[in-house]
Short mmCIF file of C-alpha atoms and ligand atoms in Angstrom, two decimals:
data_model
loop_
_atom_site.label_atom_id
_atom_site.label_comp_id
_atom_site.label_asym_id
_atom_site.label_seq_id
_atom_site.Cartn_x
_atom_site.Cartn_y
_atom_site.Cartn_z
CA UNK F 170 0.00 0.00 0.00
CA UNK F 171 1.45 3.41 -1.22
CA UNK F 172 0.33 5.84 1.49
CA UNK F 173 2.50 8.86 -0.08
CA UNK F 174 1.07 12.02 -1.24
CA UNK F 175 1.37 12.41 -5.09
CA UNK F 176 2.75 15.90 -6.04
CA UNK F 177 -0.44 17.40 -6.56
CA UNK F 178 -1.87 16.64 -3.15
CA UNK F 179 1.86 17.50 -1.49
CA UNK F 180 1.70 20.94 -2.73
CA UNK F 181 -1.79 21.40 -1.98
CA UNK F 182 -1.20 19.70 1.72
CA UNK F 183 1.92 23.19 1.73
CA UNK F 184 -1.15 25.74 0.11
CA UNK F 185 -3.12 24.89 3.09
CA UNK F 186 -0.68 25.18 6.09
CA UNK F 187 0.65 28.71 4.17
CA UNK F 188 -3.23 29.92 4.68
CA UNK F 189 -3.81 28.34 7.80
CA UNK F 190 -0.23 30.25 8.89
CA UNK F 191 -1.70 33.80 7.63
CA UNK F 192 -5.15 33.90 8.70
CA UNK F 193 -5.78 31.36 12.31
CA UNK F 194 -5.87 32.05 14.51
CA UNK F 195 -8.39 35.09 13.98
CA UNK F 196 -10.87 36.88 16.32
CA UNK F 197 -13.60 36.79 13.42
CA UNK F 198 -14.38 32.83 13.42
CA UNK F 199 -17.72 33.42 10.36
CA UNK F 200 -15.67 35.48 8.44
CA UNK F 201 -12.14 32.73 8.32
CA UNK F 202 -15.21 30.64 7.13
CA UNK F 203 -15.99 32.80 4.39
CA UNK F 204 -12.29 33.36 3.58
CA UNK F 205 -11.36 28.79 3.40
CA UNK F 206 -14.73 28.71 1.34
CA UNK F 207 -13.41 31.41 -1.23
CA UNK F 208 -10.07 29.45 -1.67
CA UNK F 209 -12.41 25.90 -1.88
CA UNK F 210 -11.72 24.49 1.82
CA UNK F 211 -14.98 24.54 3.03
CA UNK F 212 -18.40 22.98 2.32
CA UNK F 213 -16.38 21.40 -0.91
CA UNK F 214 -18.98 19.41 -2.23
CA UNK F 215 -21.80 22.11 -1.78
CA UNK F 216 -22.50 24.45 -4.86
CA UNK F 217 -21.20 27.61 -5.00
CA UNK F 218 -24.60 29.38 -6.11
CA UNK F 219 -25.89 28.13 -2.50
CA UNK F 220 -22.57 29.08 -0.56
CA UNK F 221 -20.45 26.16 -0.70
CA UNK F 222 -16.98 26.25 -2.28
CA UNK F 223 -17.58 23.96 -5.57
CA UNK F 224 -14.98 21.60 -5.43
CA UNK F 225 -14.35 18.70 -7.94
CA UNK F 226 -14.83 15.71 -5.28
CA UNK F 227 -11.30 14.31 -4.75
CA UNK F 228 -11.39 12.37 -1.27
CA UNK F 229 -7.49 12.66 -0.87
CA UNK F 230 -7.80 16.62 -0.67
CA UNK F 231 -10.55 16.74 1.71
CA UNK F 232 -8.34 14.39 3.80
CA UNK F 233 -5.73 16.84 3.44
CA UNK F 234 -7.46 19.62 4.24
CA UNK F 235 -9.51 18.24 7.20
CA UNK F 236 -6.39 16.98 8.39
CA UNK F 237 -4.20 20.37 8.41
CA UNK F 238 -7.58 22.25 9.60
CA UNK F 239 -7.64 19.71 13.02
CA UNK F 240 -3.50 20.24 13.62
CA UNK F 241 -4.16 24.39 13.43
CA UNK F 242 -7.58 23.46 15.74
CA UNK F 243 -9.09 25.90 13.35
CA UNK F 244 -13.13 26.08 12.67
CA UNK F 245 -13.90 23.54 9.76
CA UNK F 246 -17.39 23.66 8.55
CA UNK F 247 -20.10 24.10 11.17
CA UNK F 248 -21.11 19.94 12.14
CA UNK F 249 -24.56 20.39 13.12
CA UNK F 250 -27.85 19.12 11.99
CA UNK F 251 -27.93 22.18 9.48
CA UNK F 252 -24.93 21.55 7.19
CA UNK F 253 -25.21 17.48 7.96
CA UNK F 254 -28.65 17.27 7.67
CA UNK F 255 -30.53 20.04 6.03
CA UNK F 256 -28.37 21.43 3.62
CA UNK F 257 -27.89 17.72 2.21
CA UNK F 258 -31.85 17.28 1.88
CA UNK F 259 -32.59 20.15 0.67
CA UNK F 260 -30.45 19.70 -2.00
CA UNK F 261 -31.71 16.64 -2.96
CA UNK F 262 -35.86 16.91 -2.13
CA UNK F 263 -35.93 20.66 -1.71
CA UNK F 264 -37.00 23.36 -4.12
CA UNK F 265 -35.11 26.22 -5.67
CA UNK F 266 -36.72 28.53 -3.57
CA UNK F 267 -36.10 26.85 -0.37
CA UNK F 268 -32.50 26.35 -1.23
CA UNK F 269 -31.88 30.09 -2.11
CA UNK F 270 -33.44 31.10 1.63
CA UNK F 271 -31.78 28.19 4.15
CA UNK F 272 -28.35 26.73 2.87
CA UNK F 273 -25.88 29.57 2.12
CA UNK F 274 -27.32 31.06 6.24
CA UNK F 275 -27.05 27.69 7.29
CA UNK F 276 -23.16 26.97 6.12
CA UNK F 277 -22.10 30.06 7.99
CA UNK F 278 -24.25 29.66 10.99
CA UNK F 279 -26.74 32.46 10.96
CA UNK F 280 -29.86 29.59 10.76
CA UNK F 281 -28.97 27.08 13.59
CA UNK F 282 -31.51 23.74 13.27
CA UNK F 283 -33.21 21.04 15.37
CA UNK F 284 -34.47 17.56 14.11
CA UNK F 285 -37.97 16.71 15.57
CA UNK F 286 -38.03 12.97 14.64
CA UNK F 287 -38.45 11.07 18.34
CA UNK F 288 -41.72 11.29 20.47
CA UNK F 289 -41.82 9.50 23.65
CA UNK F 290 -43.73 6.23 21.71
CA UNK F 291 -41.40 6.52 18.81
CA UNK F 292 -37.87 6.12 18.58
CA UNK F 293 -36.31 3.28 17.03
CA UNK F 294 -39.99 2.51 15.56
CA UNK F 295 -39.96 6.09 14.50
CA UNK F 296 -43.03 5.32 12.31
CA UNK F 297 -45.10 5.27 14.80
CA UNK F 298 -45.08 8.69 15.07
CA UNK F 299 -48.59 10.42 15.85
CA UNK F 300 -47.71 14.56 16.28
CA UNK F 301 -49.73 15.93 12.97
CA UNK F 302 -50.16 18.39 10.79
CA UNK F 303 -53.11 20.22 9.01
CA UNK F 304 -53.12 21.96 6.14
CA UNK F 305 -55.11 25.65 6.83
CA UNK F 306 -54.78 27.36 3.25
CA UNK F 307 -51.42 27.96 2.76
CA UNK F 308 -50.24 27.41 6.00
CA UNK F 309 -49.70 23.92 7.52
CA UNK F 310 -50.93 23.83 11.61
CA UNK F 311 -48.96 21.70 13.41
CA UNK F 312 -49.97 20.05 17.00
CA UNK F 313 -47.96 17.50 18.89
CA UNK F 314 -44.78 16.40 21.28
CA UNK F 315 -41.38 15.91 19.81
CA UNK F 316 -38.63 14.47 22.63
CA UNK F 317 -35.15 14.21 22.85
CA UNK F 318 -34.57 17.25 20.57
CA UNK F 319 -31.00 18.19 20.92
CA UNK F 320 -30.53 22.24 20.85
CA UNK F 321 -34.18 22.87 20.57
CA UNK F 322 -33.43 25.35 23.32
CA UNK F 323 -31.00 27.27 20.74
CA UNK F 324 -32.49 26.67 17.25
CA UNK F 325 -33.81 29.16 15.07
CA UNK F 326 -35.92 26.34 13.04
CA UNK F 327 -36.82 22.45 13.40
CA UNK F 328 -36.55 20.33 10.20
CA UNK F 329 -39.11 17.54 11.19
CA UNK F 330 -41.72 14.85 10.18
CA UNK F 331 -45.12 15.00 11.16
CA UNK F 332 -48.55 12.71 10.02
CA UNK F 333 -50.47 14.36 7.75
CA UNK F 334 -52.80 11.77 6.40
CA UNK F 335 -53.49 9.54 9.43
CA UNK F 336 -55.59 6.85 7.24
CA UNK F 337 -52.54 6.06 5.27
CA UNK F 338 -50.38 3.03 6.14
CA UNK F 339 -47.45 4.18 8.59
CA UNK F 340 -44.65 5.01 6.19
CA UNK F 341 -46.61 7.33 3.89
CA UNK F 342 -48.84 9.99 5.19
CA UNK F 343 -45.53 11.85 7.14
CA UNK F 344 -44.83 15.16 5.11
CA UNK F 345 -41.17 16.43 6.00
CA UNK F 346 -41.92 20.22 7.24
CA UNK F 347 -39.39 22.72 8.34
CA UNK F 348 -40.75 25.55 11.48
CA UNK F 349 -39.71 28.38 12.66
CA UNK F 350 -39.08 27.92 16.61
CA UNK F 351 -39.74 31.32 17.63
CA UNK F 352 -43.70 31.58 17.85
CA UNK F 353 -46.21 31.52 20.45
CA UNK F 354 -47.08 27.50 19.38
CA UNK F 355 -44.16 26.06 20.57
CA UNK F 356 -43.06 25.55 24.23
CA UNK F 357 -39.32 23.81 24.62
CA UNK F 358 -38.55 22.43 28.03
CA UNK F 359 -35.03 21.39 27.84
CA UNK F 360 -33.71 17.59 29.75
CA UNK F 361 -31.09 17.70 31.69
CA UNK F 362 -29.07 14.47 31.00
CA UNK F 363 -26.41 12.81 33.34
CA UNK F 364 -23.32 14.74 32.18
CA UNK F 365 -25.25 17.94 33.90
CA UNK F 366 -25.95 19.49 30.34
CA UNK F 367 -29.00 20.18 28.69
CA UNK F 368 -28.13 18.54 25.48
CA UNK F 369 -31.69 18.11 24.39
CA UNK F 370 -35.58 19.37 25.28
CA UNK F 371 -39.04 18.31 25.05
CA UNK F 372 -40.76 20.43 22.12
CA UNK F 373 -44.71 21.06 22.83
CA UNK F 374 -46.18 22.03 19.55
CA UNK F 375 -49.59 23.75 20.40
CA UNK F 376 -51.50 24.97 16.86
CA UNK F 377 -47.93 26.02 15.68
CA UNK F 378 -48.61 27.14 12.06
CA UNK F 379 -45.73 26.91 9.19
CA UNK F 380 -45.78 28.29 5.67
CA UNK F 381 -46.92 25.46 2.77
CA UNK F 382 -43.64 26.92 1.48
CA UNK F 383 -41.81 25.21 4.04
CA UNK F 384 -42.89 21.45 3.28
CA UNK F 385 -39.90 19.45 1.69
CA UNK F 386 -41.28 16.95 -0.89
CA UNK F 387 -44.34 16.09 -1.15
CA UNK F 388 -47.21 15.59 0.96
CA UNK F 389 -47.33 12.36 2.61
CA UNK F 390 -43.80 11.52 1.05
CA UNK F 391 -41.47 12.38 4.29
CA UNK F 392 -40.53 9.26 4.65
CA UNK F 393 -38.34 9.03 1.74
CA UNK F 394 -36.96 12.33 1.95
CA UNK F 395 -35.73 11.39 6.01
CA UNK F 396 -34.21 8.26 5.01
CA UNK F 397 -31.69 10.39 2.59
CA UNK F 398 -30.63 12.20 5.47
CA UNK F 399 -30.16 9.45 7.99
CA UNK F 400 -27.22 8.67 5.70
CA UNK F 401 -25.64 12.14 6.35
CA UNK F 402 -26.43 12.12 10.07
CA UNK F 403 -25.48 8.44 10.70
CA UNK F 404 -21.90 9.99 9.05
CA UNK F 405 -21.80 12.85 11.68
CA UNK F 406 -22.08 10.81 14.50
CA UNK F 407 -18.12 9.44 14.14
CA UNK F 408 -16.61 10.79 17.88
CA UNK F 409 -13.51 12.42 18.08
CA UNK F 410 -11.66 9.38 19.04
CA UNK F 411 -8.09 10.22 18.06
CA UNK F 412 -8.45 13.32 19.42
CA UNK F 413 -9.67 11.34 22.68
CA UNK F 414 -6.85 8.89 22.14
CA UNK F 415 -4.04 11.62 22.30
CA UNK F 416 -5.38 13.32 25.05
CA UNK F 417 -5.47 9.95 26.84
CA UNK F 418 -1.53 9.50 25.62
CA UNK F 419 -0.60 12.57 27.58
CA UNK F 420 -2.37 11.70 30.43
CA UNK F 421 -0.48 8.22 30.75
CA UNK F 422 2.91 10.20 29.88
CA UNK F 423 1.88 12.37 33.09
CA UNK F 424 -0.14 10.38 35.37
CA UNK F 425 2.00 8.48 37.73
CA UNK F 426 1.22 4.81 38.66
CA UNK F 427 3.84 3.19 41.06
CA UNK F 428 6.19 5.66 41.48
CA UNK F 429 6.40 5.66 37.28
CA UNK F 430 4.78 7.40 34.69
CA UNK F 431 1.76 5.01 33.49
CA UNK F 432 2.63 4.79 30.37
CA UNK F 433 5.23 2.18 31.85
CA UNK F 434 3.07 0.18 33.00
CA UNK F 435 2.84 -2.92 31.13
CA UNK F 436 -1.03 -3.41 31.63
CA UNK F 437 -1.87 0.39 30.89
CA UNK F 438 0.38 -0.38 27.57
CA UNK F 439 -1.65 -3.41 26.92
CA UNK F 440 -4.44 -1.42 26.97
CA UNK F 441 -3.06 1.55 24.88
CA UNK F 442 -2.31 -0.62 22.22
CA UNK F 443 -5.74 -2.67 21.78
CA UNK F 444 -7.42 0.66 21.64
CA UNK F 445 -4.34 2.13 18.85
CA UNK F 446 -4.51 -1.14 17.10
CA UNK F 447 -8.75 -0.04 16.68
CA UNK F 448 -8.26 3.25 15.39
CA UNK F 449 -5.39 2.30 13.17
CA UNK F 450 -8.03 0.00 11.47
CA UNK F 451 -10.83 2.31 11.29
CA UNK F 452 -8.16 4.95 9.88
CA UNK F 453 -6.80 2.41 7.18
CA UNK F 454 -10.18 1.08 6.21
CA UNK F 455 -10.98 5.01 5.78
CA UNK F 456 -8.24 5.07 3.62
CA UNK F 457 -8.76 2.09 1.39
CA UNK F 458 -12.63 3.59 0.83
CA UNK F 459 -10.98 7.63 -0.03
CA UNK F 460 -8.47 5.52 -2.96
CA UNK F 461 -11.47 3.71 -3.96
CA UNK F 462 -13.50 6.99 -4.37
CA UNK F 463 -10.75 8.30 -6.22
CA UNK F 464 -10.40 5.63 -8.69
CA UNK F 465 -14.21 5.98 -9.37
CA UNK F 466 -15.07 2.84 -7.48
CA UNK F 467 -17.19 4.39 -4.62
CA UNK F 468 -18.34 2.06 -2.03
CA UNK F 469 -21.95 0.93 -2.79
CA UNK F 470 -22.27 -0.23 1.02
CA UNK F 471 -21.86 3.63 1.90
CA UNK F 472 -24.91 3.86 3.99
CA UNK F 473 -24.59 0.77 6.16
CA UNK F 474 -20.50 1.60 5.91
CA UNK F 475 -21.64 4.84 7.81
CA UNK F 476 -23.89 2.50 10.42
CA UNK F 477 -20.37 0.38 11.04
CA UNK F 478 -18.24 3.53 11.88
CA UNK F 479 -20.87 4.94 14.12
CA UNK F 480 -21.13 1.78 15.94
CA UNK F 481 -17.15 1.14 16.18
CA UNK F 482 -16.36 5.03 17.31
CA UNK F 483 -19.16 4.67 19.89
CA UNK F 484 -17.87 1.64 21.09
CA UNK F 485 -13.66 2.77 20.64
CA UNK F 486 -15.01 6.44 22.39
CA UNK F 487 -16.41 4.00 25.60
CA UNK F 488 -13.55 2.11 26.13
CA UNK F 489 -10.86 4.92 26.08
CA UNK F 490 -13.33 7.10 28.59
CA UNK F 491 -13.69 3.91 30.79
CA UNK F 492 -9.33 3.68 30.36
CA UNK F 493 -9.32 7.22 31.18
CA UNK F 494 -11.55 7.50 34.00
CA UNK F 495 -9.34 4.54 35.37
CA UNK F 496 -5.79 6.52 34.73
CA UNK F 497 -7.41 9.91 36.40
CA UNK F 498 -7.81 7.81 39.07
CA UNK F 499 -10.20 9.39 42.30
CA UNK F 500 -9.54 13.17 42.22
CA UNK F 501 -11.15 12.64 39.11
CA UNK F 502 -14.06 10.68 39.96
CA UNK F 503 -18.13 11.97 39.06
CA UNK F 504 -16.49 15.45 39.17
CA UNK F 505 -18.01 16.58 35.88
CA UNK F 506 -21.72 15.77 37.35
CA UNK F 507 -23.46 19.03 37.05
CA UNK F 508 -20.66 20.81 35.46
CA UNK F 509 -22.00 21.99 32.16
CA UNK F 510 -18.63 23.98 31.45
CA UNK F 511 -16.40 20.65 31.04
CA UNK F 512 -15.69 21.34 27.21
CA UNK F 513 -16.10 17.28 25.83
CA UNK F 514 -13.05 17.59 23.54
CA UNK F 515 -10.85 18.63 26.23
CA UNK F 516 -10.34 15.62 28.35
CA UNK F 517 -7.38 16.26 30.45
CA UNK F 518 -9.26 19.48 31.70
CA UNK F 519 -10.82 18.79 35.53
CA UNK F 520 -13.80 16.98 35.09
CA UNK F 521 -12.86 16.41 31.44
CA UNK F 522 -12.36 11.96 31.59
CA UNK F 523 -16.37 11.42 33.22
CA UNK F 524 -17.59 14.29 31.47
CA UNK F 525 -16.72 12.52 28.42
CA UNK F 526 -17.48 8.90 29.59
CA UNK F 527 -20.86 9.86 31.06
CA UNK F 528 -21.72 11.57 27.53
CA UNK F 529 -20.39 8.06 25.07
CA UNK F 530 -23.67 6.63 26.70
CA UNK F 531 -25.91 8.67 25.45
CA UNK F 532 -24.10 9.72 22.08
CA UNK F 533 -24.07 5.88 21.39
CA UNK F 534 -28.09 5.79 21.55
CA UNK F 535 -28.15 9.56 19.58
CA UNK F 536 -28.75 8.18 15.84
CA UNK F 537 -29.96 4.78 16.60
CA UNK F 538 -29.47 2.83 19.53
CA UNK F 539 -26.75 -0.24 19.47
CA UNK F 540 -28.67 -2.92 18.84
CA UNK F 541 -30.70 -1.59 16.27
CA UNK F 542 -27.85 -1.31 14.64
CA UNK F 543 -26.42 -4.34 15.13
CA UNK F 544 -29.24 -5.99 13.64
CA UNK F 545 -29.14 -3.71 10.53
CA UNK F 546 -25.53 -4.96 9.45
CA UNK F 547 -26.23 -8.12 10.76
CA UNK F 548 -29.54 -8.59 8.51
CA UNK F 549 -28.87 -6.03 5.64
CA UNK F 550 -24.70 -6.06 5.49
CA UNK F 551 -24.49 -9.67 6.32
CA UNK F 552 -27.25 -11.15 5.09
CA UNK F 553 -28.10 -12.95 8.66
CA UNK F 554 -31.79 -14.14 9.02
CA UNK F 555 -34.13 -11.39 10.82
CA UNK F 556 -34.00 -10.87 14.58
CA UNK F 557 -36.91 -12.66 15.63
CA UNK F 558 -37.55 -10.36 18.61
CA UNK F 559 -37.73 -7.90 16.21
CA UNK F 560 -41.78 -7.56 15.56
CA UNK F 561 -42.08 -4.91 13.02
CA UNK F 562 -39.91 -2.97 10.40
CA UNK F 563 -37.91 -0.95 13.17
CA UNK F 564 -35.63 2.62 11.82
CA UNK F 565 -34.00 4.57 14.22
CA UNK F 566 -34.75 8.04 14.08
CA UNK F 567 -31.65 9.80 14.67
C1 FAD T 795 -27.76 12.24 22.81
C2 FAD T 795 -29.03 12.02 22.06
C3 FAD T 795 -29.43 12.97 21.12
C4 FAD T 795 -30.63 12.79 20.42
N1 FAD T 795 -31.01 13.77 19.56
C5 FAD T 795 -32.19 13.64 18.90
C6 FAD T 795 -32.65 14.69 18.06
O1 FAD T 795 -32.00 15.74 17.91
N2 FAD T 795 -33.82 14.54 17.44
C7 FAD T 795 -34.58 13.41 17.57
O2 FAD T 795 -35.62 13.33 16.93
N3 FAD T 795 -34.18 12.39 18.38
C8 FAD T 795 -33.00 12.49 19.05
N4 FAD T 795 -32.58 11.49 19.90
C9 FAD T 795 -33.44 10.33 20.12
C10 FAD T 795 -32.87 9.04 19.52
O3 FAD T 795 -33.03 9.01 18.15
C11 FAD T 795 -33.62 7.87 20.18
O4 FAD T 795 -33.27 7.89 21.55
C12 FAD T 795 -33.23 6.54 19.58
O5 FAD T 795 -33.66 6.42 18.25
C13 FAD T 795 -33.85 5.39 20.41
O6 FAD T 795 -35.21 5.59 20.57
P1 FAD T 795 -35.87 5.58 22.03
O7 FAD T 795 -35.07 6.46 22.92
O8 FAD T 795 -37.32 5.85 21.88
O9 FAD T 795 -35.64 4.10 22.56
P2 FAD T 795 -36.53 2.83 22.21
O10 FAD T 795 -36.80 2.80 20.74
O11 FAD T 795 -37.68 2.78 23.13
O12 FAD T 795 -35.49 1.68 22.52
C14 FAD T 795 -35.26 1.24 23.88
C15 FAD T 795 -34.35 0.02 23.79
O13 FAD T 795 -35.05 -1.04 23.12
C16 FAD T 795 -34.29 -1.49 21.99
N5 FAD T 795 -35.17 -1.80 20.87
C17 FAD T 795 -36.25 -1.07 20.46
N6 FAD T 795 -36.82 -1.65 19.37
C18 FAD T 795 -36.07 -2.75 19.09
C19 FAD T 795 -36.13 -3.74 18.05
N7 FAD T 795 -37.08 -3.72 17.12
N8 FAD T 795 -35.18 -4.71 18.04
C20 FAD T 795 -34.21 -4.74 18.98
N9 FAD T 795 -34.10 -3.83 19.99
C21 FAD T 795 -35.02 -2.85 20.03
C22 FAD T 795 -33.39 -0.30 21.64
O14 FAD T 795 -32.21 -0.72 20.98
C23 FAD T 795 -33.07 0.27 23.01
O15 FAD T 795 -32.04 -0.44 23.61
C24 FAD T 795 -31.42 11.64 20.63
C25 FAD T 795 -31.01 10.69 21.57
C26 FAD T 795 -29.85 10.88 22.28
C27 FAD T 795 -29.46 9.86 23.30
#
């Protein structure tokens, strides 16, 4: 395997640390967007006419690039549910009209977004989903209870699916919809979750009204258009286990364990390298799908290739918090509880190791819990018979 930059990439690997070097760090974080967009560094594979940078898709670069952008710790695109989610879907089920108002505001952050999918009897059966809507001329009137809606509390609009035509059968009659959050109809209560942050709310939707101009698709076809952007959001969910896994080497190089530095120790090393050996495959694996890309051979498995990474950084990202909770040893112990400052990709900061651990619990449900995923490679990847627990066609809905 040839893992060497060709002299087109090096050069373009050099063009990218000479603008990181001039302009980041920088006070003005939207407008360095606007600036790595202009020279195509941003938002590559989003038009231009919408705000994105154009770019002719080439996997290596965007490797390069996302690479040289984490070493500088400088602002990449915004990962949210607006650029992951939205921006994808509408531009493949949205109109012109609805492109030209939401994407270009929601690449450089001026639109933030919530995804009103769950309600407390549907989750991984998201289909069951009974919060409606009801069409009042041109204005759709929506009434129901959306739950575990992460930044509802901050959002400027919810992209969401909602019944319309209650006689159909379950998977048609949803219409995707997208509502403004800031009206009299809506009441957000957020949920405090165990590592002391309000990471997502209740939504109480109360005769909230939203333009017809605002419905994604059509009527009674939201189904279709949400299963597009699963694929983007099942993507987003990769943690940031390398980062984790550094942060955990300088903790063993510091921490001392019998009068040593841990990293001596030969069951901490043991350790160490089980988790390295992990991420070295996930990192290789990522690498043999980027050469296939760029020899035109994309992976057809993408969408149940995404399912696999979310499922192996979930479980990588509990393991080194559970090693890392162990190394910071007592001083360290439920310290973060209640502590909604503990930044999650600063681990070695007080508080930073259960913070972190506490939150790969829920992050591994966020998406679709475990199992159901398990039971999606194992029946669609695998070609294993069908869980026979498993009652009723069953899709996570984040
Ligand atoms: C951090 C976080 C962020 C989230 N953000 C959002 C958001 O922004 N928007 C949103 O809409 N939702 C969001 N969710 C909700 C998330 O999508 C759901 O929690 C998830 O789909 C599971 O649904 P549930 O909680 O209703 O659990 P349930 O579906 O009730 O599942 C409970 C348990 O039963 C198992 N189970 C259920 N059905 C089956 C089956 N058929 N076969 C085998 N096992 C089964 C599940 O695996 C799980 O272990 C978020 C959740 C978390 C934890």
């Amino acid at each position: 395997m040839d893992l060497e930059f060709g002299e087109h990439h090096a050069r373009l690997r050099d063009e990218v640390e000479a603008f990181l070097t001039a302009n980041w760090p920088s006070d003005d974080v939207r407008a360095f967007r606007r600036k790595a967009i202009d020279v195509g560094y941003l938002y590559r594979h989003f038009p231009a006419v919408y705000g994105g940078s154009e770019q002719p898709a080439d996997p290596m670069a965007d490797d390069i690039i996302e690479s040289a952008f984490t070493a500088a710790r400088a602002p990449q695109g915004i990962i949210g549910q607006g650029p992951d989610m939205v921006v994808p879907t509408l531009l493949m089920s949205g109109n012109d009209a609805q492109r030209e108002r939401f994407i270009e505001p929601t690449l450089l952050g001026d639109i933030s977004w919530c995804q009103g999918y769950s309600e407390p009897t549907a989750g991984s059966d998201l289909a069951s989903l009974r919060s409606k809507a009801e069409l009042d001329g041109d204005e759709w009137v929506v009434n129901g209870h959306k739950i575990w809606t992460s930044d509802a509390d901050t959002s400027d609009w919810m992209f969401g699916l909602f019944r319309t035509e209650p006689d159909q059968p379950r998977h048609h009659g949803i219409t995707f919809l997208l509502i403004p959050m800031d009206q009299p109809g809506i009441e957000v209560t957020p949920i405090q979750s165990m590592t002391g942050e309000t990471e997502f709310c209740e939504v109480f939707l109360t005769d909230a009204r939203t333009s017809i101009d605002c419905q994604v698709g059509e009527r009674g076809g939201g189904w279709g258009v949400s299963r597009n952007l699963l694929v983007h959001e099942r993507n987003l969910m990769g943690f940031r286990t390398q980062q984790l896994f550094e942060s955990m080497l300088e903790l063993a190089r510091t921490r001392q364990m019998n009068g040593a530095p841990a990293i001596e120790d030969a069951g901490v090393r043991r350790s160490l390298i089980e988790i390295e050996g992990e991420l070295l495959a996930a990192k290789y694996s990522r690498y043999r799908s980027l050469t296939n890309s760029a020899r035109g051979n994309p992976d057809p498995n993408a969408a149940l290739a995404g399912v696999v990474k979310k499922l192996h950084a979930s479980t990588m990202a509990k393991k080194l918090t559970q090693l890392g909770l162990d190394l910071a040893g007592a001083d360290e112990g439920l310290r973060a509880q209640g502590d909604a400052s503990v930044d999650l990709g600063r681990a070695n900061e007080p508080g930073g190791w259960t913070a972190n651990y506490l939150f790969t619990h829920s992050s591994a449900i966020g998406g679709g819990a475990p199992n159901i995923q398990r039971n999606i490679i194992g029946e669609r990847g695998l070609g294993l018979p069908r869980d026979l627990r498993t009652p009723k066609e069953s899709t996570p809905s984040t």
